[in-house]
mmCIF file of C-alpha atoms in Angstrom:
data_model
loop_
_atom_site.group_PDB
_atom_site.id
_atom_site.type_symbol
_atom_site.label_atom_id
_atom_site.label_comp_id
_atom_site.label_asym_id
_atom_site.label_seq_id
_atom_site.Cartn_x
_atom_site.Cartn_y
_atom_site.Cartn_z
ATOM 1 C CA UNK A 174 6.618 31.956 -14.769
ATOM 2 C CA UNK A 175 4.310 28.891 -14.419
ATOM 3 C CA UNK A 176 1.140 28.379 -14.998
ATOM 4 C CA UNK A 177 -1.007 28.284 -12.200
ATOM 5 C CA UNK A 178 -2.849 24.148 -11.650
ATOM 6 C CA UNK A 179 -5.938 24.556 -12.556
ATOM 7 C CA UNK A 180 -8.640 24.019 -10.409
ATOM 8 C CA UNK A 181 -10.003 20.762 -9.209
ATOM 9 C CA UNK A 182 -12.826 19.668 -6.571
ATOM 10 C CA UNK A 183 -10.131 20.522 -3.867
ATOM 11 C CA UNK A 184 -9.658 23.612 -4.791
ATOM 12 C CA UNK A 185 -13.224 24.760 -5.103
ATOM 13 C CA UNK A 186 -14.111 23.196 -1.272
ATOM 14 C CA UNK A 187 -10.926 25.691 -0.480
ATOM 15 C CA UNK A 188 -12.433 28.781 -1.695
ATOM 16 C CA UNK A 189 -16.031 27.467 -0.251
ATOM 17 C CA UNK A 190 -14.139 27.580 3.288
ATOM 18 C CA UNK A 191 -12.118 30.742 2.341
ATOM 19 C CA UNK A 192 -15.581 32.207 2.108
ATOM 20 C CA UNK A 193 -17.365 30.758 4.850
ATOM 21 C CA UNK A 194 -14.814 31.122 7.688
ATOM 22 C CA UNK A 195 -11.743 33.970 6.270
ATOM 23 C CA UNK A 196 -10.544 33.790 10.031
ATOM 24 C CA UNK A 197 -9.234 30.248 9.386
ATOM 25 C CA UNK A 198 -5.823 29.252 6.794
ATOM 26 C CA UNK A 199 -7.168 26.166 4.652
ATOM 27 C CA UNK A 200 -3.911 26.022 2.699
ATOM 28 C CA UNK A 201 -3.286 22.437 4.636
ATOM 29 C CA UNK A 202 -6.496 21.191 3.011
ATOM 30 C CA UNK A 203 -4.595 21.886 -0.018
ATOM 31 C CA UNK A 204 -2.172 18.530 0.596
ATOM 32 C CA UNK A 205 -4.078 16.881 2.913
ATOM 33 C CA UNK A 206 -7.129 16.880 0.620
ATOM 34 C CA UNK A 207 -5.475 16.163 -2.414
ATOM 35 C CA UNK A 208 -3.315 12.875 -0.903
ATOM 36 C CA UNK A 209 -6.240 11.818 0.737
ATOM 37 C CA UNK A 210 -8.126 11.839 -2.701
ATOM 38 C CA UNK A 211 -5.364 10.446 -4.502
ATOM 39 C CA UNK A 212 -4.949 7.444 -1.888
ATOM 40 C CA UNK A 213 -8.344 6.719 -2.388
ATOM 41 C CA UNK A 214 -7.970 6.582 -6.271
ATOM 42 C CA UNK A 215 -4.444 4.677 -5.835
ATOM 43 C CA UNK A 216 -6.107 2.169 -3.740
ATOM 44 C CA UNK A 217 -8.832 1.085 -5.803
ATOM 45 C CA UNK A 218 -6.494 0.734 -9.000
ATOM 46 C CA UNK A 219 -4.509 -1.354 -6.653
ATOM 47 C CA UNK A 220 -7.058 -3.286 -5.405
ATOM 48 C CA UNK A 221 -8.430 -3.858 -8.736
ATOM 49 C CA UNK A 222 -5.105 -5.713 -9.466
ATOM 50 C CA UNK A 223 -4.861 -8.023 -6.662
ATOM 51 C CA UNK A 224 -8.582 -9.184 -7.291
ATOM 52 C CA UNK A 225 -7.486 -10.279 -10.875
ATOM 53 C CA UNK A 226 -5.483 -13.054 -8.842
ATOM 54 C CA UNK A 227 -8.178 -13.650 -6.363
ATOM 55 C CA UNK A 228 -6.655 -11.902 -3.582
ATOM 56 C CA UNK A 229 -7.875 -8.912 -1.295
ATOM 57 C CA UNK A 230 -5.204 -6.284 -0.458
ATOM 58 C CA UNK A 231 -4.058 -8.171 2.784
ATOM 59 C CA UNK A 232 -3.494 -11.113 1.228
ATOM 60 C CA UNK A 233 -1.380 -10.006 -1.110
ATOM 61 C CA UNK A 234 0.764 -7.602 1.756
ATOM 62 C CA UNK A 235 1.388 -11.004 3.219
ATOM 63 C CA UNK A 236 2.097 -13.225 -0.074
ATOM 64 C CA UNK A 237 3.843 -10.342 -1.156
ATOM 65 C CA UNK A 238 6.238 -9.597 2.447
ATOM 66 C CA UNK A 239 6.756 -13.418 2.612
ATOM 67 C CA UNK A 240 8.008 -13.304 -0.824
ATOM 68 C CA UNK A 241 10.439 -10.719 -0.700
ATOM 69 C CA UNK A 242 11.908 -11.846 2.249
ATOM 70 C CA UNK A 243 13.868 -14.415 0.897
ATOM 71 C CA UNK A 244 14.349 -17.690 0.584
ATOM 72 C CA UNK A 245 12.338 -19.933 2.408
ATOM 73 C CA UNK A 246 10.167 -16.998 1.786
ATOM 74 C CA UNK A 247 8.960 -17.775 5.587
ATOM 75 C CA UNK A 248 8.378 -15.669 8.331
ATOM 76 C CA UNK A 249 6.755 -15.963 11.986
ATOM 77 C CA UNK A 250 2.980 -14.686 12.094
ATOM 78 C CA UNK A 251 4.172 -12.327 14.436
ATOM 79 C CA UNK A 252 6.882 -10.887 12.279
ATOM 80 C CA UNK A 253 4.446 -11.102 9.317
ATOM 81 C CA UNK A 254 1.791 -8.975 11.578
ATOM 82 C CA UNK A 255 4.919 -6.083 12.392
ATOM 83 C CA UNK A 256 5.772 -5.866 8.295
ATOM 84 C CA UNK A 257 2.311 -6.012 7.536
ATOM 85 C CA UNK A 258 0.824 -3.210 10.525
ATOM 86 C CA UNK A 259 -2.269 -5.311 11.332
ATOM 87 C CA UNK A 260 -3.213 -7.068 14.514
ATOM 88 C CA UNK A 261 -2.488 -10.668 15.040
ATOM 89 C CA UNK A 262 -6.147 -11.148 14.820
ATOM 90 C CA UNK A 263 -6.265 -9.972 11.505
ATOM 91 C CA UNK A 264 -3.243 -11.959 11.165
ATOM 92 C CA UNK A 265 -4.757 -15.146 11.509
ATOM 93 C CA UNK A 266 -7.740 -14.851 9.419
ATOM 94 C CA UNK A 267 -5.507 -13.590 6.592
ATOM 95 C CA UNK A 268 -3.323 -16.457 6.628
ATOM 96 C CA UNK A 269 -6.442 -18.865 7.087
ATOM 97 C CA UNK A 270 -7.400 -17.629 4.030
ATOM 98 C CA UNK A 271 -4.510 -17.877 2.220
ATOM 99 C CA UNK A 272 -4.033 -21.870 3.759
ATOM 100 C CA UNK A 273 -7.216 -22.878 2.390
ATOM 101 C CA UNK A 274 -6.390 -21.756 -0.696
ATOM 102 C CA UNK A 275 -2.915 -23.569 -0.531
ATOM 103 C CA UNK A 276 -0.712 -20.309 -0.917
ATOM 104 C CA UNK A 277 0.868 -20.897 2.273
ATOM 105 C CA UNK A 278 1.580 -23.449 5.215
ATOM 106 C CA UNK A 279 1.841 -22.880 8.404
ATOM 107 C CA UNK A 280 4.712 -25.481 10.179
ATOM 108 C CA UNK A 281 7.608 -25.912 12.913
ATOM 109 C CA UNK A 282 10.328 -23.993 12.094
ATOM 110 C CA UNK A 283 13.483 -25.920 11.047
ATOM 111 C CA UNK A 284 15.423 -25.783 14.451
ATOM 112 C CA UNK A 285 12.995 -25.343 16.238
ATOM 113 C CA UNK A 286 9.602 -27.505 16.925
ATOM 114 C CA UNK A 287 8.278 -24.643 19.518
ATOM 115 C CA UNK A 288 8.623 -21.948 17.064
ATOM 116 C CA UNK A 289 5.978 -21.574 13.706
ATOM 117 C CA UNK A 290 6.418 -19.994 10.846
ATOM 118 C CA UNK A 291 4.619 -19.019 7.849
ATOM 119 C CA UNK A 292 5.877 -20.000 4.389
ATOM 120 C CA UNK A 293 4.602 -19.867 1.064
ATOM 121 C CA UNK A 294 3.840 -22.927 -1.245
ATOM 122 C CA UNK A 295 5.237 -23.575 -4.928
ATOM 123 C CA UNK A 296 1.803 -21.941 -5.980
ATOM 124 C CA UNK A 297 1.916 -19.124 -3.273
ATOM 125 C CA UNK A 298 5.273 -18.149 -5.171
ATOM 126 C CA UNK A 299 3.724 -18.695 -8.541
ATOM 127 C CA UNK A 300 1.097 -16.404 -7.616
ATOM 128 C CA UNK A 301 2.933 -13.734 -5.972
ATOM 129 C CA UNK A 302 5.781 -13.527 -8.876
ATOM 130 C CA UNK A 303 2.799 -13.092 -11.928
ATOM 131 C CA UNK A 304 0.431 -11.036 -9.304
ATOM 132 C CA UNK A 305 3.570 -8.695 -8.195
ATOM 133 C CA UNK A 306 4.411 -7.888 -12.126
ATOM 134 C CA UNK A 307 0.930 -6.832 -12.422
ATOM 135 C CA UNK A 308 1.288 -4.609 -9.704
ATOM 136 C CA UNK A 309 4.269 -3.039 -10.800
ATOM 137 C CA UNK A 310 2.746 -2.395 -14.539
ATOM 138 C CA UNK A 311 -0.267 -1.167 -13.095
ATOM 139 C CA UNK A 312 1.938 1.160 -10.976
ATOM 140 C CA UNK A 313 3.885 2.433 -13.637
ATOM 141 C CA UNK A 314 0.840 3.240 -15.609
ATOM 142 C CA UNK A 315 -0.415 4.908 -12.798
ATOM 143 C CA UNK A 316 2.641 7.077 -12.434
ATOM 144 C CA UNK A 317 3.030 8.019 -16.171
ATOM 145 C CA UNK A 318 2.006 11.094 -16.457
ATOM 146 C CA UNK A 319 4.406 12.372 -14.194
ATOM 147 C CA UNK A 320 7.773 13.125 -15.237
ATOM 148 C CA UNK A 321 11.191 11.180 -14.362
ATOM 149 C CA UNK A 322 12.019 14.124 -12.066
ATOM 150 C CA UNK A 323 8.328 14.818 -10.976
ATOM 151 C CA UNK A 324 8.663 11.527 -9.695
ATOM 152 C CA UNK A 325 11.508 11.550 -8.172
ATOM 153 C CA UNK A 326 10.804 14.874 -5.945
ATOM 154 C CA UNK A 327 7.380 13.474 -5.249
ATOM 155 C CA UNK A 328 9.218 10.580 -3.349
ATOM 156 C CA UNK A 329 11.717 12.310 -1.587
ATOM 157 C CA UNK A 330 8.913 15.107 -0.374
ATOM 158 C CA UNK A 331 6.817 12.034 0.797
ATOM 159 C CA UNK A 332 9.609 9.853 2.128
ATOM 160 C CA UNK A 333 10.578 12.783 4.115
ATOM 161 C CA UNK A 334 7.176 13.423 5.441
ATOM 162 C CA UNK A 335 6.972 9.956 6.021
ATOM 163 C CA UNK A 336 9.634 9.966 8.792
ATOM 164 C CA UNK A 337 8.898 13.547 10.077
ATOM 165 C CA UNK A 338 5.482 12.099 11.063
ATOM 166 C CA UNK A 339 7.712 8.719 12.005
ATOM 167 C CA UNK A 340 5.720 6.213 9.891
#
C-alpha cells in the first residue's frame, strides 16, 4: 500500500474549506491548486534562465519559434503571433525589441515584396542555440526528482487534459 503525500500548503487550505463549508467537494482544488502553484514556481525558474541572456519570456517564445522553424528560421509576424498566442500588438513591441537589439530583421519576403517576414540574425541564432541549452538543463534539473516513468505519465495525463480542454 502507499504511503499517503504528505501534506503541503494545498492540502491544509483543503481541510480549512472542508471545515468551513462540508456542503461543498474541494477535491478539484487538489489539482487545480497544486498546477497552479507549480506553474508559478516553473515560471520563475524559467524566467530566471532567459534573463541570463537578456531576454524576457516573450522574447525568447519568439527567438525560440523562429528558430525551430527551420531554415531561414523566418516567419510572418502574424504566424509568429498564432505560435506564440499573443496579440499582434504585443507582437510588435516584442519584435521591436528584439530588432534593436539585432536578434532579428524584419524584410520582404523572398518572392514576394508585399509580404514581411521575420527572421533571425547570425547573433539571434547564436543566442537562441546557447540560451535554448540552458533551458533544457534547467528543465531537466527541474524535472529530476521525478522518475523516468513519473515523467512520462505526468505528460500523457497533462497532454490529455490539454486537448480535453482543447488548448
Amino acid at each position: 500500500m502507499a504511503s499517503p503525500e504528505p501534506a503541503d500548503r494545498v492540502s491544509e487550505i483543503q481541510a480549512a474549506w472542508r471545515r468551513e463549508r462540508p456542503d461543498l467537494d474541494v477535491s478539484p482544488q487538489g489539482v487545480i491548486g497544486r498546477v497552479h502553484r507549480l506553474a508559478a514556481h516553473l515560471t520563475a525558474e524559467l524566467v530566471e534562465v532567459y534573463a541570463r541572456f537578456g531576454l524576457g519570456e516573450g522574447e525568447f517564445d519568439v527567438l525560440a519559434t523562429l528558430r525551430r522553424s527551420g531554415h531561414p528560421f523566418e516567419l510572418a509576424p502574424s504566424e509568429l503571433a498564432g505560435h506564440t498566442m499573443v496579440t499582434t500588438g504585443a507582437m510588435t513591441k516584442r519584435l521591436d525589441r528584439l530588432e534593436a537589439a539585432g536578434l532579428v530583421v524584419r524584410r520582404a519576403a523572398v518572392g514576394d515584396g508585399r509580404r514581411r517576414v521575420v527572421a533571425l540574425t547570425p547573433s539571434g541564432v547564436e543566442l537562441i542555440d546557447e540560451a535554448f541549452t540552458a533551458h533544457m538543463a534547467n528543465e531537466a534539473r527541474l524535472l529530476a526528482g521525478l522518475s523516468t516513468d513519473d515523467r512520462a505519465a505526468l505528460e500523457r495525463i497533462l497532454s490529455h487534459w490539454l486537448n480535453d480542454l482543447s488548448l
